[in-house]
XYZ file of C-alpha atoms in Angstrom:
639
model
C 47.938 141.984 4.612
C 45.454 141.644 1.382
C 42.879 140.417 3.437
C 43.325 143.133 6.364
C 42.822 145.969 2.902
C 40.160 143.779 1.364
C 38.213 144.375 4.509
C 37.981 147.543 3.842
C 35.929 147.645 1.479
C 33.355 146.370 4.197
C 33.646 148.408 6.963
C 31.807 151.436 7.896
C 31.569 154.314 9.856
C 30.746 151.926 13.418
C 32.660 148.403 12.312
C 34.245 148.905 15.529
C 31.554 150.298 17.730
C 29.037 147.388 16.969
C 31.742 144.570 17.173
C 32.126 145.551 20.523
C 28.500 145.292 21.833
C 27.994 142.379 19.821
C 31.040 141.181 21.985
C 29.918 142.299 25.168
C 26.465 141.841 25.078
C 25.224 139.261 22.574
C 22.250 138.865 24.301
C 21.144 142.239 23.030
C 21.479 141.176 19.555
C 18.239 138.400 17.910
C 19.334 135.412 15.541
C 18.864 137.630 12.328
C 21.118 140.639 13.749
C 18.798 143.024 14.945
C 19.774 145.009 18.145
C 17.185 144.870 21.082
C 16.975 147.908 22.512
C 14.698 147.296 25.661
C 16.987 144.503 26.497
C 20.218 146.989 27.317
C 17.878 149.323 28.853
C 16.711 146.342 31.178
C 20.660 146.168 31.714
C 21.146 149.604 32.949
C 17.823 150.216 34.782
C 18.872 147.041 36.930
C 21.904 148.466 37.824
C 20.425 151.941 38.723
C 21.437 154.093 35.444
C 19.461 156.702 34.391
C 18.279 157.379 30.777
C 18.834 160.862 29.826
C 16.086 161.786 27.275
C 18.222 165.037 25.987
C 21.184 165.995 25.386
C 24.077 167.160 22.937
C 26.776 166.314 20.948
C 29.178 168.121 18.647
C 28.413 167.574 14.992
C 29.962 169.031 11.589
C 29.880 168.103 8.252
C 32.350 165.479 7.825
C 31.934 163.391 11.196
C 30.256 160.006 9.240
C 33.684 160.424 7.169
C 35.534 160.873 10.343
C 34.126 157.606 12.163
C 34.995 155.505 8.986
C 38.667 156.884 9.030
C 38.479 155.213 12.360
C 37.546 152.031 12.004
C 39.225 151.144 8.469
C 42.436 149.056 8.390
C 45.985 150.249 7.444
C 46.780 150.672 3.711
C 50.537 150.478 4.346
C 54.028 148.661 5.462
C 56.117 149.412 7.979
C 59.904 149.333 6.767
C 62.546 149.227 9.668
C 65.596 151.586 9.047
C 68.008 148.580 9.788
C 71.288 150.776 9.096
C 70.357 152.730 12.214
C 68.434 150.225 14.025
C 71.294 147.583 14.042
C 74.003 150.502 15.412
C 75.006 149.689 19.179
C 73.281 152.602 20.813
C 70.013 151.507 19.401
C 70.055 148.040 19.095
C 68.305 147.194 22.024
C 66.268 150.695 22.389
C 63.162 150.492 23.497
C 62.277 154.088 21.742
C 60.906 154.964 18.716
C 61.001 157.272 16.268
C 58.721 156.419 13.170
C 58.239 158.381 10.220
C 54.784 159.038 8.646
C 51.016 159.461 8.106
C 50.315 159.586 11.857
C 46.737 158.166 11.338
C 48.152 155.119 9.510
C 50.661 154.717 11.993
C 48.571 154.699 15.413
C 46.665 151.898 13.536
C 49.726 150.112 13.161
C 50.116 150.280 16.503
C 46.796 149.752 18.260
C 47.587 145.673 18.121
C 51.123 145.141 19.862
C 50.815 148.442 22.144
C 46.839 148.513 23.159
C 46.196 150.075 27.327
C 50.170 150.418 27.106
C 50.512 154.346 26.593
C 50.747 155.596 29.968
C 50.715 159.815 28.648
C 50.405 160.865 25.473
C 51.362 164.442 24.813
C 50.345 166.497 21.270
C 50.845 169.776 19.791
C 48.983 169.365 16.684
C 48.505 171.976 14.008
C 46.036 174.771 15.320
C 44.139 175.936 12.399
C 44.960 179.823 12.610
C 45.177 179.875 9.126
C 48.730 181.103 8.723
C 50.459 177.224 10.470
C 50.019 175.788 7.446
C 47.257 173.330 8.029
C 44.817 172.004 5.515
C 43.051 168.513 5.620
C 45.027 166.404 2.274
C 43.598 163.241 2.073
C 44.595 160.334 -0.583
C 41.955 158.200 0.385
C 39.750 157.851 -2.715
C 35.792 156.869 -2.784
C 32.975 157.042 -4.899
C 29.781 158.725 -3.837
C 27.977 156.067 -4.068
C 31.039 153.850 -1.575
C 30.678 156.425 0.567
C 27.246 157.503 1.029
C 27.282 153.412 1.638
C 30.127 153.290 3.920
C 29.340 156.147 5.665
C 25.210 155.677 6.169
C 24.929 159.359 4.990
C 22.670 160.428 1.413
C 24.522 161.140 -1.847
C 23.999 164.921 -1.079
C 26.000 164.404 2.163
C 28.769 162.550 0.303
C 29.677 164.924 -2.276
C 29.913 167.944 0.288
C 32.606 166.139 2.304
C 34.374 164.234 -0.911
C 34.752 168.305 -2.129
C 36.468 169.215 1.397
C 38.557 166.357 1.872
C 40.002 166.972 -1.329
C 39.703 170.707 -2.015
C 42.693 171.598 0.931
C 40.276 172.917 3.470
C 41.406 174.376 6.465
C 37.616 174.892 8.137
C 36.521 173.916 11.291
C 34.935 171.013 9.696
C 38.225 170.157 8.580
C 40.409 170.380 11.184
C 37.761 168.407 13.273
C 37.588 165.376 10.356
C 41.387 165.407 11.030
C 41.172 165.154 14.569
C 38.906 162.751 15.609
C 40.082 159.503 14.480
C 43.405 160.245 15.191
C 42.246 161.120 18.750
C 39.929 158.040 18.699
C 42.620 155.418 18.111
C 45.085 157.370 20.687
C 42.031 156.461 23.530
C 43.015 152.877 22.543
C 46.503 153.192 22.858
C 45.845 154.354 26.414
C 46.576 152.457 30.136
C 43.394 152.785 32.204
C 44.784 154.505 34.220
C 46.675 156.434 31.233
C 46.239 160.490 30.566
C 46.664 162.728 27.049
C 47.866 166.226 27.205
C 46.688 168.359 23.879
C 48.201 171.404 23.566
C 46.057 174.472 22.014
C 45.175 177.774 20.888
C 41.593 180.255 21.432
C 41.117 179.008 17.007
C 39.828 175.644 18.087
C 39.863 175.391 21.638
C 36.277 175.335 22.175
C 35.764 172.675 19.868
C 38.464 170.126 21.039
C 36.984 170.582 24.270
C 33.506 169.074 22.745
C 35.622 166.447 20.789
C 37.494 165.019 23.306
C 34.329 165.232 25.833
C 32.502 162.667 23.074
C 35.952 160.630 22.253
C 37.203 160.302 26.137
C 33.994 160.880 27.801
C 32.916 164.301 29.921
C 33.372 162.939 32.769
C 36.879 162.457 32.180
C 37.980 165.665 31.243
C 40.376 166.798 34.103
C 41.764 170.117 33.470
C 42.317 173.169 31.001
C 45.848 174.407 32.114
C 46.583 177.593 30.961
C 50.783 178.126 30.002
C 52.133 182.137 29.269
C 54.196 180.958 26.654
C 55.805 184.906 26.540
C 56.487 187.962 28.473
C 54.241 190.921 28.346
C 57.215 193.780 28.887
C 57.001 195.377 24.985
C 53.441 194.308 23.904
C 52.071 196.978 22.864
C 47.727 196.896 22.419
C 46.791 197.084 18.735
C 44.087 199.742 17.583
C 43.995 197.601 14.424
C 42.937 194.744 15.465
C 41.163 196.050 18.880
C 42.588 192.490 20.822
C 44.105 191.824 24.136
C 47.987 190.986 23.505
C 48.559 187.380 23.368
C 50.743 185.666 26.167
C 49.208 181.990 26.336
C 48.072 178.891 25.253
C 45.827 176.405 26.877
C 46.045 172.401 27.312
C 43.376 170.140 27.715
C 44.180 167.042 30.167
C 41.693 164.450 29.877
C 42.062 160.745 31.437
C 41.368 157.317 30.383
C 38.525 156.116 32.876
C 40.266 155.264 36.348
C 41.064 157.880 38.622
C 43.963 159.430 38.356
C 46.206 160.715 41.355
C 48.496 163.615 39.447
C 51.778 163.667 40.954
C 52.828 166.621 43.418
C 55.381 169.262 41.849
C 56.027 171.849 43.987
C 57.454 175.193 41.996
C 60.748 177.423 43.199
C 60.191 180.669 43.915
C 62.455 181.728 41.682
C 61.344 179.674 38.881
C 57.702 182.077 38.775
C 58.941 183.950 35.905
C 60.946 186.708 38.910
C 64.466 186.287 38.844
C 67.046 186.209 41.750
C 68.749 189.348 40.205
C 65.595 191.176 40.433
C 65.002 190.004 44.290
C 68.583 191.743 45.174
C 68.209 194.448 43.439
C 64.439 195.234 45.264
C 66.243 194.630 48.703
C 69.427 196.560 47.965
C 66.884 199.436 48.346
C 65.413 198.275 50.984
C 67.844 197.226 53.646
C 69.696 199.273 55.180
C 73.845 199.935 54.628
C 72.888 197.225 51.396
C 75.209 199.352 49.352
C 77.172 196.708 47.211
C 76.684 196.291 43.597
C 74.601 193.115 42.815
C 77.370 191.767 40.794
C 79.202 190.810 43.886
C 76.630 188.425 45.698
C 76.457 184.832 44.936
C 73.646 182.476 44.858
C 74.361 178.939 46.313
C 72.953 176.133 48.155
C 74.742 176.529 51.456
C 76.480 172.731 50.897
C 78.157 173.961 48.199
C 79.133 176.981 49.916
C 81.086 175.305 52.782
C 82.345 173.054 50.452
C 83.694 175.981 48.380
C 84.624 177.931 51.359
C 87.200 174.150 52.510
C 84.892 173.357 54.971
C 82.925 170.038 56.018
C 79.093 170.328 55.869
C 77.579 170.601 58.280
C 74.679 168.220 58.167
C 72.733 170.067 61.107
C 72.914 172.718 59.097
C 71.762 172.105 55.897
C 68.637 170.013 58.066
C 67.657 173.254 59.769
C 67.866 175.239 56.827
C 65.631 172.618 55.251
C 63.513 172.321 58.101
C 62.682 176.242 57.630
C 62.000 175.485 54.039
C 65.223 177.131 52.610
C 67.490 175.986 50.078
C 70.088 178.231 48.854
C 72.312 181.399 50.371
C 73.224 184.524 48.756
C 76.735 186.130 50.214
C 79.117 188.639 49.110
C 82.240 187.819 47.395
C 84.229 190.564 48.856
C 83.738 189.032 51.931
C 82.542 185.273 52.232
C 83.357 184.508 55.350
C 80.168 182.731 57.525
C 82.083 182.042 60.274
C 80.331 180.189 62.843
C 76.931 180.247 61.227
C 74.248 178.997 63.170
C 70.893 179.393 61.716
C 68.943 179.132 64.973
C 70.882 181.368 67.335
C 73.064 183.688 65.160
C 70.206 185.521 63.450
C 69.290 188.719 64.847
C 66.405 189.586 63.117
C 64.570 187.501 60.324
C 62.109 189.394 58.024
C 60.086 187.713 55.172
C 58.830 190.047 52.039
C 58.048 188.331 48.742
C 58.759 184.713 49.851
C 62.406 185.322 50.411
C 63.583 185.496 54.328
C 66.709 187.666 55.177
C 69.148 187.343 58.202
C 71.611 189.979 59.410
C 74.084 189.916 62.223
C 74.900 193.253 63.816
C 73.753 195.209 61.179
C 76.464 194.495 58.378
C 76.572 190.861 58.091
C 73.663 189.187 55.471
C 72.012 186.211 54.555
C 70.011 185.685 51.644
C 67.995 182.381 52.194
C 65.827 181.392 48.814
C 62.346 179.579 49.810
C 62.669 175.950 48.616
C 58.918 175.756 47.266
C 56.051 178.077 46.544
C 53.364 175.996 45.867
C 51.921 173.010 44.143
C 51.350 173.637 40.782
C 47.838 175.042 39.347
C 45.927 174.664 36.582
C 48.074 177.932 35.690
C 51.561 177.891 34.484
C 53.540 180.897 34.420
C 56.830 179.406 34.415
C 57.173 178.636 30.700
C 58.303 180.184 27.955
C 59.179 179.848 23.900
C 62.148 182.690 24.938
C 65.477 181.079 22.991
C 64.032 177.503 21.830
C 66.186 177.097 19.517
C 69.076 176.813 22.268
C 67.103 175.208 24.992
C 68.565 172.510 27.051
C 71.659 173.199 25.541
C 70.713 171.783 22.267
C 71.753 174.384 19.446
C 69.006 173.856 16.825
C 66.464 175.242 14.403
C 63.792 176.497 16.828
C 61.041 174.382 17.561
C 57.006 175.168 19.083
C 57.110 173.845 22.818
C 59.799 174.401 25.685
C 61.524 171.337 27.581
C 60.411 172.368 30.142
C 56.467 172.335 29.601
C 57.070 168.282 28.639
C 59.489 167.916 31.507
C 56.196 169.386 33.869
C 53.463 167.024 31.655
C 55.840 163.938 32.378
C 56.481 164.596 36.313
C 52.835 165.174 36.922
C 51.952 161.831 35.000
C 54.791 158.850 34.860
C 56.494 156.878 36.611
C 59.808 155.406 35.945
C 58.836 152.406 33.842
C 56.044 154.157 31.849
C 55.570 154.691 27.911
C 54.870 158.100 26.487
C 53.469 158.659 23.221
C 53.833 161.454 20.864
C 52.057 161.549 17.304
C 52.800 165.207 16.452
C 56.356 165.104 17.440
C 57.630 168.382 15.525
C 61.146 168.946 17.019
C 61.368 165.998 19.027
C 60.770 168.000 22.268
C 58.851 165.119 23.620
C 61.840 162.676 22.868
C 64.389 165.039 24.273
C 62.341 165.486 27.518
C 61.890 161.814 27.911
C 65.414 160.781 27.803
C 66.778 164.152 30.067
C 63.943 163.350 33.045
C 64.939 159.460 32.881
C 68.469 160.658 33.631
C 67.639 162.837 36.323
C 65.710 160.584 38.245
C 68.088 157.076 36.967
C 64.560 155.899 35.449
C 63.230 154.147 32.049
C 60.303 155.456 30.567
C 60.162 155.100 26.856
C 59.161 157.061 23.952
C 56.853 156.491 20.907
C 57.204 159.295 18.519
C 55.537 159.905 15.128
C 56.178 162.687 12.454
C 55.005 163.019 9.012
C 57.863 163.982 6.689
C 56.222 167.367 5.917
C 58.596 169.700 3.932
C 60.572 172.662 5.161
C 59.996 175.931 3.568
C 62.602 176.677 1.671
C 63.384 179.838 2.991
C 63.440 178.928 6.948
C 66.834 178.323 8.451
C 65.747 174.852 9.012
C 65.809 174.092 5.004
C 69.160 176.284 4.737
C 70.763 174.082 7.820
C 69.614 171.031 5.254
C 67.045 170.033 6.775
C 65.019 169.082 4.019
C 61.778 167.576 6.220
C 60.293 168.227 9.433
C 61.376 164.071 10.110
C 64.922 165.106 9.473
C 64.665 167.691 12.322
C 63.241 165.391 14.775
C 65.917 162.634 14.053
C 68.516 164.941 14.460
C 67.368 166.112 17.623
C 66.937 163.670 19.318
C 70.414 162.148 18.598
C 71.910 165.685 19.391
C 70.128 165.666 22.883
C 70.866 161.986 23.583
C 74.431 162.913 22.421
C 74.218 166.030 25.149
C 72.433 163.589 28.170
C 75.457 161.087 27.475
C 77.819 163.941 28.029
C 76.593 165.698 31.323
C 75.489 162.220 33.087
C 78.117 159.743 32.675
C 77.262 157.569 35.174
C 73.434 157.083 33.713
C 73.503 153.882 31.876
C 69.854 154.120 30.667
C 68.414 154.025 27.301
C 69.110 157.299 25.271
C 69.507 155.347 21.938
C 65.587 155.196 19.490
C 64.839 152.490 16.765
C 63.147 154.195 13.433
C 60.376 152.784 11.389
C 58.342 154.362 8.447
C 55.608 154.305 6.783
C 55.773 152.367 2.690
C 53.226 151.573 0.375
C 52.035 148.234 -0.595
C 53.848 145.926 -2.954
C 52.534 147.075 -6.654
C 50.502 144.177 -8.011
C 50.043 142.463 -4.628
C 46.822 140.566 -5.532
C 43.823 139.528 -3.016
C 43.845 136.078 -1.364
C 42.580 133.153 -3.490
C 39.443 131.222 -2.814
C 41.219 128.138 -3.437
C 44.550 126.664 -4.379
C 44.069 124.963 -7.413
C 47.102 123.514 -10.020
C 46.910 126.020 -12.558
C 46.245 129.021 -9.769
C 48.383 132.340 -11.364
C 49.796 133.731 -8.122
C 51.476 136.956 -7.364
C 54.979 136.279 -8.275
C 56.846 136.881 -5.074
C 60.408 136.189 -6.330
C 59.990 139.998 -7.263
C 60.430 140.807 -3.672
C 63.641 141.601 -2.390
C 64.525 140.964 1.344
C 63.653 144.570 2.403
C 60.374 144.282 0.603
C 59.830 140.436 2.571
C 61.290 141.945 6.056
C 58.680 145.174 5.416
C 55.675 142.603 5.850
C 57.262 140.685 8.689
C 57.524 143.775 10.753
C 54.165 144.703 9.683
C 52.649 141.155 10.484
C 54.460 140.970 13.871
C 53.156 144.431 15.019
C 49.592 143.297 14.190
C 50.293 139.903 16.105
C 50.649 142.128 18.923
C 54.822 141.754 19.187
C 56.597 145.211 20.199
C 58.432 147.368 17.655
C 61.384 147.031 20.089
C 61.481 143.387 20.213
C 64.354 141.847 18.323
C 63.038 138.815 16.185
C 65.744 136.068 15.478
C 66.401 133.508 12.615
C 66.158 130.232 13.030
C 67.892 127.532 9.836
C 65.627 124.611 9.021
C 67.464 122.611 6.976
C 68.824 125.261 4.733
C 65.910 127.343 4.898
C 65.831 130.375 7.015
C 62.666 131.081 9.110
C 62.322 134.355 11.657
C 61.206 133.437 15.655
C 59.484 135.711 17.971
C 58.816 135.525 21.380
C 59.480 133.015 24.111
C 60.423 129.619 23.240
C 59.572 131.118 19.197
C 55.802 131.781 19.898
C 55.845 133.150 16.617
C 57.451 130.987 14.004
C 57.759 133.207 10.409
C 57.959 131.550 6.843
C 58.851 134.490 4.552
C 61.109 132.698 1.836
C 60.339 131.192 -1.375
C 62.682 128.055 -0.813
C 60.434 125.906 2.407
C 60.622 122.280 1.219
C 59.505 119.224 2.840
C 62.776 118.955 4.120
C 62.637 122.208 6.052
C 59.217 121.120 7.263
C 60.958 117.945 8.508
C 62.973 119.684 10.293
C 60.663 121.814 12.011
C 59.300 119.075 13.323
C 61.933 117.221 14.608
C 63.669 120.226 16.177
C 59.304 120.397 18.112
C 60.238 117.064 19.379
C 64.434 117.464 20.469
C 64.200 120.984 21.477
C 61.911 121.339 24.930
C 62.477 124.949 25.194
C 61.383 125.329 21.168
C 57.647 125.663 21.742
C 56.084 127.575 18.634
C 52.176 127.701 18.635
C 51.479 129.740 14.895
C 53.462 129.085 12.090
C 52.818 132.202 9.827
C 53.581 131.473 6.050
C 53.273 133.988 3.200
C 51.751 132.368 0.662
C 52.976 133.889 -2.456
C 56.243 132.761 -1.526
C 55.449 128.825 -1.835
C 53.824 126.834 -4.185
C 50.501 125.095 -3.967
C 51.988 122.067 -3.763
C 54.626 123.081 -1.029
C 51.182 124.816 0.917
C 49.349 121.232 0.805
C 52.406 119.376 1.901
C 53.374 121.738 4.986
C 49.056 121.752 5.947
C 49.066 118.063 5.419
C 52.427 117.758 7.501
C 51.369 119.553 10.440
C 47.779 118.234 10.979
C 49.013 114.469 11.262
C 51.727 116.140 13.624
C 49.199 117.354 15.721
C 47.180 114.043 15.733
C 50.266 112.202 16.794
C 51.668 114.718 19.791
C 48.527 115.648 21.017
C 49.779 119.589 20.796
C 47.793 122.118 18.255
C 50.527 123.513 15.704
C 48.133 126.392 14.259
C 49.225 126.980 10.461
C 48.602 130.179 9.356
C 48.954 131.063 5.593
C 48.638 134.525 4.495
C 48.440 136.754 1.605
C-alpha cells in the first residue's frame, strides 16, 4: 500500500496516458525515451486515417490539475462493515453500497471491476449555486510539486492551488471535479457499456464538451430531455424575464461498440393524460354517456371475467391484443358483458385520442385502452419529482430523481445479468430501481453504489428524521425498499440484500518500504494493528489484485497460524499475522503437495507483520520449493 502512495509522488498529469502507448506501441518510442512522432503517423496513414490539422478542445483553468487527479493512486483503506456484511440477507450479496470520497473510491475499484460496468447512471451536483456545491479538496501540494507534476508554470500553479482550496463553485471548478471522476468511470465501463448523466441548462453545455473529450464525440448518443414537473400553476416571472422551468436534460454517451438500445414502448395513459381525464372528455362526447365517472372501472378484460366468475376466454384476450388493446372500462351499475365478442358484437368503433370505443345498440359501452403509443424518444414526458418522498411505496425523506426515470435508463440498457454503477447515489434511487426491475422481470443485475457522507442540514426533515448524513439516507433506503420488494414478490428469490464498504485513512505512522532488510532494520511496529486495522488492508489488497468486493475470502490454519484464501483452489494465499513461523511455512508446503485441489500461485505477506529473519526463511523456503516441484510459488512481500 506504501509503495502504491509513494508512487505518487512520481506521477503526473499523463502517467496513465503514456504507459499506454508505450504499451501499445513501443516501437514509437527510441532507446532513450523519446516519442517518434512520424512513426505513429506512418501507423495511421497506412491504415487510411486522416490527420486533422485543426480542431478544438474544451480547456479551463484547472484541467493539468484535473488529469493528475486522474492518474494518482488511492490515499486510503477500504474497511468492510462486517456487522452488516456477515447478516444472512447480505452475506452472499453481490451489491454494494460503499461510503465515501467517490473519486478515491472508483480508483479502488478500477482493478477488480475494469470493462465490468455495463450502465452507469449519475446525478451529480449541478452547480446552480444554491445545491450546495463547491470543489473541497484535501489534497495538499507545493507550487513548485505541482507546477512539476502538472507540466504547467508556477503562475499556473498558484491560480488553481487558490481554487481548489478557496471553496469555489466556478465553472472551472465544477469541471476540475468532474473530469477525473468521469475519466476513471470510462474505465469501469463494458465495451459495449453506456453512462447516463443527468443535468441542468448551469453546466449542460460544458459536460457535453467534457464527456465528448473523455468518451470520445463520436460516441455521444443522445441528449434526452425529461419534464420533471407540470406546467398547470407556473406562472411567467417579470422579475426574472425566463421561460418557467419544467425539465432537465441527460446526456447518454457509450463506451466504443455499438450499442443496440432496447425497445420500450410507452402506454397511452402513462403520457402524463390520465384515464379519468379520457372519460370525462368522452362523457361529453358520446351520446346518452350520462353516468358519473366514478362508476366506470378500468381493467384488463382477464381480470374482468375473472371478477365477473367467468373463465377467460383466451380468444378473447388474443383479439383484443391483436387490435393492440389492453384494458376495458365498464360501468359498475351494470357489468354485465354478456356474450362479448370483439369482432362481431361491435356496432360501431371510433378512435379519437388513441383510445377506441365500442357500443352495442346505443346504450351498451366499451372502453378499450391502446396497449402502446410509441417507442420512446429522445423526449420524456412521463416523469415527474410529484410526491418523491412516497414513491414506490417507500415513505421517506424526499429524494432528486423518480423510480421511474432509473427504471426507463435500466430497461433501455441491461440485461438480466448486468452491473450498474452509481457514484452519486443520493437517495439510493438507483439501488431501489435495481432491485424492483430484477423482481419484475425474475433477473440479477447488480448494483455498485457510492455516496460521500455529506451532512444533512440541520433544519431539513431528513436531519429531524435522524438522519444525520446523506450515507445514512441511502442505507436506509435501500433496506426499506428491499424490505418493500420482499413483501409484494414473495416468490422472487433474487438478491435484494447489499454488502457496505467505506472509505478510512491510512494507518498513522505507516512508514515507506525498506531498501533492504538488514538486522538492526527499525520497522513499523505492526503489533499496533488490531484485526480491523489488518482485515482493512486485506480488502484493500484483494480489490487491487483484481478480486470482487462480493467475493467471500476464507481462512485457511497452517499450523496454528491463520492465513486468508481467495479464489479457486486459493489463487490468492494472504499472510496478514504477526505469528508465521517456519512451522506454518512447513505446512504450507506440505498441504501444496497432499492437497491437489490447493493450488495457490502468490503468496502475499505484509511485511511489517514478520521479522527479517522470518522474511528470509519463508523467501529461502519457497525458492528451493520451486526448484524441487518444478511449479513457480511467487512470494510477494509488501509494505
Amino acid at each position: 500500500m506504501k509503495e502504491i502512495l509513494q508512487q505518487n509522488a512520481n506521477i503526473t498529469s499523463n502517467s496513465k496516458q503514456l504507459a499506454l502507448l508505450k504499451k501499445h506501441f513501443p516501437n514509437c518510442f527510441d532507446a532513450s525515451g523519446s516519442f517518434i512522432v512520424a512513426k505513429l503517423q506512418e501507423i495511421t496513414q497506412e491504415a487510411g486515417v486522416g490527420l486533422a490539422s485543426e480542431g478544438y478542445s474544451l480547456n479551463w483553468l484547472g484541467k493539468s490539475y484535473a488529469r493528475l487527479l486522474a492518474n494518482q493512486n488511492v490515499r486510503t483503506l477500504l474497511q468492510a462493515d462486517a456487522t452488516h456484511n456477515n447478516a444472512p440477507q447480505n452475506a452472499n450479496s453481490q451489491n454494494l453500497l460503499i461510503k465515501g470520497d467517490n473519486l478515491e473510491v472508483l480508483k479502488h475499484l478500477v482493478n477488480a471491476y475494469r470493462e465490468q460496468v455495463k450502465m452507469i447512471y449519475i446525478d451529480p451536483p449541478y452547480n446552480t449555486g444554491s445545491d450546495g456545491f463547491v470543489y473541497a479538496d484535501d489534497r495538499k501540494f507545493t507550487i513548485e510539486e505541482l507546477s512539476s507534476l502538472a507540466g504547467i508554470d508556477d503562475i499556473e500553479a498558484k491560480r488553481i492551488l487558490d481554487f481548489t482550496t478557496s471553496k469555489s463553485n466556478s465553472h472551472s471548478a465544477w469541471l476540475t471535479f468532474m473530469y477525473p471522476r468521469l475519466y476513471i468511470a470510462r474505465e469501469l465501463l463494458r465495451d459495449d457499456g453506456v453512462i447516463f448523466i443527468s443535468i441542468d441548462d448551469n453546466e449542460q453545455a460544458q459536460l457535453k464538451l467534457l464527456c465528448d473529450e473523455v468518451f470520445g464525440e463520436e460516441n455521444f448518443v443522445n441528449l434526452i430531455s425529461v419534464k420533471m414537473s407540470e406546467t398547470s400553476g407556473v406562472k411567467m416571472s417579470h422579475v426574472n424575464k425566463r421561460l418557467p422551468k419544467i425539465k432537465e436534460s441527460i446526456l447518454l454517451y457509450k463506451k466504443s461498440e455499438f450499442i443496440k438500445l432496447n425497445p420500450i414502448k410507452i402506454k397511452k395513459d402513462s403520457q402524463g393524460e390520465k384515464l379519468d381525464s379520457y372519460l370525462k372528455y368522452y362523457s361529453k362526447v358520446i351520446e346518452n354517456f350520462n353516468d358519473p365517472v366514478n362508476e366506470w372501472v378500468i381493467t384488463s378484460i382477464s381480470d374482468y371475467l375473472t371478477a365477473q366468475g367467468k373463465e377467460v376466454d383466451e380468444d378473447l384476450v388474443k383479439s383484443f391484443q391483436l387490435n393492440n388493446a389492453e384494458r376495458v372500462v365498464y360501468r359498475t351499475n351494470n357489468p354485465s358483458l354478456e356474450n362479448l365478442n370483439f369482432q362481431t358484437k361491435a356496432a360501431q368503433v371510433k378512435s379519437k385520442q388513441g383510445i377506441e370505443y365500442i357500443w352495442w345498440e346505443g346504450k351498451q359501452m366499451l372502453f378499450l385502452v391502446d396497449h402502446v403509443d410509441e417507442y420512446i424518444c429522445d423526449f420524456w414526458t412521463d416523469i415527474s419529482t410529484i410526491n418523491l418522498n412516497k414513491e414506490g411505496g417507500v415513505d421517506f425523506p424526499k429524494g432528486k430523481k423518480p423510480l421511474k426515470l432509473l427504471d426507463r435508463c435500466l430497461k433501455l440498457s441491461t440485461n438480466k445479468c448486468d452491473v450498474i454503477l452509481d457514484f452519486f447515489a443520493g437517495s439510493g434511487t438507483t439501488a431501489h430501481a435495481v432491485m424492483q426491475l430484477n423482481a419484475e422481470d425474475n433477473s440479477n443485475r447488480q448494483f455498485i453504489c457510492v455516496q460521500l457522507p455529506e451532512k444533512t442540514d440541520e433544519k431539513s426533515e431528513a436531519f429531524k428524521a435522524g438522519y444525520a448524513t446523506i450515507f445514512d439516507i441511502t442505507r436506509e433506503r435501500i433496506s426499506r425498499a428491499a424490505a418493500k420488494i420482499k413483501a409484494e414478490y414473495p416468490l422472487f428469490t433474487g438478491d435484494v440484500g447489499f454488502k457496505i464498504f467505506e472509505t478510512v485513512p491510512v494507518f498513522d505512522g505507516y512508514l515507506d518500504a525498506p531498501d533492504a532488510l538488514t538486522p538492526n532494520l527499525n520497522l513499523f511496529d505492526a503489533s499496533h494493528l488490531n484485526e480491523q486495522d489488518l482485515q482493512s488492508l486485506l480488502t484493500t489488497w484483494t480489490l487491487q489484485d483484481g478480486v470482487p468486493l462480493t467475493q467471500n475470502p476464507t481462512s485457511l490454519d497452517l499450523a496454528g497460524y491463520t492465513a486468508t484464501q481467495v479464489g479457486e483452489g486459493g489463487r490468492l494465499l494472504y499472510f496478514m499475522h504477526t505469528n508465521l513461523t517456519l512451522a506454518s511455512i512447513t505446512a504450507l508446503l506440505t498441504k501444496i503437495d497432499d492437497d491437489l485441489s490447493f493450488t495457490p500461485k502468490r503468496l502475499v505477506v505484509f511485511g511489517y507483520a514478520l521479522t527479517s529473519k522470518t522474511q528470509r526463511e519463508m523467501t529461502d523456503a519457497i525458492k528451493q520449493y520451486n526448484n524441487r516441484k518444478g511449479i513457480e510459488l511467487i512470494l510477494d512481500i509488501r509494505f
